[in-house]
Amino acid sequence: MIANLTEEQRQQVARWLAEGAKLSEVQDRLAKEFGLRLTYMEVRLLVDDLKLQVKDPEPEPDQATAQTAPAGQPGPGTKGVQVTVDELTKPGAVLSGKVTFSDGQKAEWYLDQMGRLGLATEKPGYRPSAADLQEFQQQLDRELTRYGF
């Protein structure tokens, strides 16, 4: 993977990450600026190969919990976002699991072989809050790291 990048491109990826870019932003910039079309998983592996790290974003306060809960903690009466990984991965997925959002709504998630994340909610049309999605992504990233992704 590293061999496909010039030294200039490697340095540019490092600058983007130092500026706080997320993996999806690095993926988009590689495509736009260098014509390199990589999956999310390939970008993640590239960053690992380069021994770089993605900065943890500053959490945005959720309006419902901002004044009643310490930063990073669920509000009163909620359990926060809970992510689990399936012991038996769903067919066609590299990894799969379940998520319960702070309002109690549940969904199944999966990561396919192309590095794409899918989310199927139990309640049709349900959309989790921005804060819940951010927490889900952070927890999922920790789980993926535990599983070597």
Short mmCIF file of C-alpha atoms in Angstrom, two decimals:
data_model
loop_
_atom_site.label_atom_id
_atom_site.label_comp_id
_atom_site.label_asym_id
_atom_site.label_seq_id
_atom_site.Cartn_x
_atom_site.Cartn_y
_atom_site.Cartn_z
CA MET A 1 0.00 0.00 0.00
CA ILE A 2 2.74 2.49 0.96
CA ALA A 3 4.67 1.68 -2.21
CA ASN A 4 1.82 3.17 -4.28
CA LEU A 5 2.35 6.63 -2.76
CA THR A 6 5.15 9.06 -3.49
CA GLU A 7 7.00 10.64 -0.59
CA GLU A 8 5.15 13.90 -1.30
CA GLN A 9 1.79 12.10 -1.11
CA ARG A 10 2.77 10.43 2.17
CA GLN A 11 3.72 13.80 3.64
CA GLN A 12 0.45 15.29 2.44
CA VAL A 13 -1.56 12.51 4.15
CA ALA A 14 0.39 13.19 7.35
CA ARG A 15 -0.41 16.95 7.08
CA TRP A 16 -4.12 16.27 6.54
CA LEU A 17 -4.24 14.07 9.62
CA ALA A 18 -2.27 16.62 11.66
CA GLU A 19 -4.89 19.20 10.65
CA GLY A 20 -7.59 16.93 12.06
CA ALA A 21 -8.91 15.28 8.89
CA LYS A 22 -11.01 12.16 9.35
CA LEU A 23 -10.32 8.99 7.37
CA SER A 24 -13.25 9.72 5.05
CA GLU A 25 -11.81 13.18 4.34
CA VAL A 26 -8.39 11.68 3.58
CA GLN A 27 -10.13 9.21 1.27
CA ASP A 28 -11.89 12.05 -0.58
CA ARG A 29 -8.73 14.16 -0.83
CA LEU A 30 -6.64 11.26 -2.16
CA ALA A 31 -9.21 10.80 -4.91
CA LYS A 32 -9.58 14.52 -5.76
CA GLU A 33 -5.97 15.63 -5.47
CA PHE A 34 -4.04 12.52 -6.54
CA GLY A 35 -6.59 10.45 -8.46
CA LEU A 36 -6.19 7.58 -5.98
CA ARG A 37 -9.49 5.81 -5.39
CA LEU A 38 -9.23 3.81 -2.16
CA THR A 39 -11.87 2.20 0.01
CA TYR A 40 -12.29 3.41 3.58
CA MET A 41 -10.57 0.24 4.82
CA GLU A 42 -7.63 0.77 2.45
CA VAL A 43 -7.23 4.33 3.77
CA ARG A 44 -7.34 3.00 7.33
CA LEU A 45 -4.65 0.44 6.51
CA LEU A 46 -2.60 3.11 4.73
CA VAL A 47 -2.67 5.32 7.81
CA ASP A 48 -1.61 2.33 9.93
CA ASP A 49 1.19 1.47 7.47
CA LEU A 50 2.45 5.06 7.65
CA LYS A 51 2.40 4.83 11.46
CA LEU A 52 0.05 7.83 11.64
CA GLN A 53 -2.97 8.40 13.84
CA VAL A 54 -6.29 10.09 13.33
CA LYS A 55 -6.92 12.83 15.87
CA ASP A 56 -9.93 12.26 18.11
CA PRO A 57 -12.47 14.95 17.22
CA GLU A 58 -13.71 17.27 19.92
CA PRO A 59 -17.17 16.02 20.82
CA GLU A 60 -20.02 18.35 19.94
CA PRO A 61 -22.46 18.69 22.82
CA ASP A 62 -25.87 17.15 22.23
CA GLN A 63 -28.53 19.75 22.99
CA ALA A 64 -30.53 17.27 25.09
CA THR A 65 -27.62 16.33 27.36
CA ALA A 66 -25.27 19.32 27.16
CA GLN A 67 -26.32 20.93 30.42
CA THR A 68 -27.14 17.83 32.44
CA ALA A 69 -24.30 15.43 31.67
CA PRO A 70 -20.52 15.74 31.85
CA ALA A 71 -18.74 15.65 28.49
CA GLY A 72 -18.68 12.16 27.02
CA GLN A 73 -21.27 10.85 29.50
CA PRO A 74 -24.87 9.97 28.70
CA GLY A 75 -27.60 12.19 30.04
CA PRO A 76 -29.92 11.25 32.88
CA GLY A 77 -32.19 8.32 32.13
CA THR A 78 -30.09 7.20 29.17
CA LYS A 79 -27.50 4.51 28.78
CA GLY A 80 -25.53 6.21 26.02
CA VAL A 81 -24.60 4.40 22.84
CA GLN A 82 -23.72 0.71 23.19
CA VAL A 83 -21.92 -1.17 20.41
CA THR A 84 -21.45 -4.94 20.30
CA VAL A 85 -19.73 -7.21 17.78
CA ASP A 86 -21.43 -10.41 16.61
CA GLU A 87 -19.71 -13.66 17.56
CA LEU A 88 -20.79 -15.02 14.17
CA THR A 89 -20.33 -12.43 11.44
CA LYS A 90 -23.25 -11.99 9.05
CA PRO A 91 -22.77 -13.51 5.57
CA GLY A 92 -21.07 -11.11 3.16
CA ALA A 93 -19.64 -8.97 5.97
CA VAL A 94 -16.11 -8.74 7.30
CA LEU A 95 -17.47 -7.77 10.71
CA SER A 96 -20.98 -7.12 12.03
CA GLY A 97 -22.77 -6.29 15.23
CA LYS A 98 -25.50 -4.34 16.95
CA VAL A 99 -25.86 -0.83 18.35
CA THR A 100 -28.31 0.64 20.83
CA PHE A 101 -28.56 4.41 20.70
CA SER A 102 -29.11 6.65 23.72
CA ASP A 103 -32.86 6.86 23.05
CA GLY A 104 -33.18 3.06 23.13
CA GLN A 105 -33.51 2.59 19.36
CA LYS A 106 -31.58 -0.39 18.01
CA ALA A 107 -29.82 -1.15 14.74
CA GLU A 108 -27.56 -3.72 13.18
CA TRP A 109 -24.30 -2.62 11.59
CA TYR A 110 -21.87 -4.35 9.26
CA LEU A 111 -18.61 -3.68 7.49
CA ASP A 112 -18.42 -5.20 4.01
CA GLN A 113 -15.36 -6.44 2.13
CA MET A 114 -14.98 -3.06 0.41
CA GLY A 115 -14.70 -1.28 3.77
CA ARG A 116 -18.19 0.22 3.57
CA LEU A 117 -20.25 0.57 6.71
CA GLY A 118 -23.92 -0.35 6.65
CA LEU A 119 -26.54 0.44 9.29
CA ALA A 120 -30.02 -1.13 9.38
CA THR A 121 -32.35 0.32 12.01
CA GLU A 122 -35.18 -1.70 13.53
CA LYS A 123 -37.57 1.25 13.19
CA PRO A 124 -38.02 2.28 9.53
CA GLY A 125 -36.96 5.87 8.91
CA TYR A 126 -35.19 6.24 12.27
CA ARG A 127 -32.23 8.60 12.26
CA PRO A 128 -30.00 8.77 15.34
CA SER A 129 -28.89 12.15 16.65
CA ALA A 130 -25.59 13.63 15.48
CA ALA A 131 -24.09 13.07 18.94
CA ASP A 132 -25.20 9.42 18.92
CA LEU A 133 -23.71 8.89 15.45
CA GLN A 134 -20.43 10.42 16.57
CA GLU A 135 -20.34 8.21 19.67
CA PHE A 136 -21.24 5.17 17.53
CA GLN A 137 -18.37 5.92 15.13
CA GLN A 138 -15.90 6.35 18.00
CA GLN A 139 -16.96 3.13 19.70
CA LEU A 140 -16.99 1.25 16.40
CA ASP A 141 -13.48 2.51 15.64
CA ARG A 142 -12.31 1.13 19.02
CA GLU A 143 -13.96 -2.22 18.26
CA LEU A 144 -12.41 -2.36 14.79
CA THR A 145 -9.01 -1.68 16.32
CA ARG A 146 -9.54 -4.53 18.81
CA TYR A 147 -10.26 -6.84 15.87
CA GLY A 148 -7.19 -5.73 13.93
CA PHE A 149 -8.81 -3.39 11.42
#
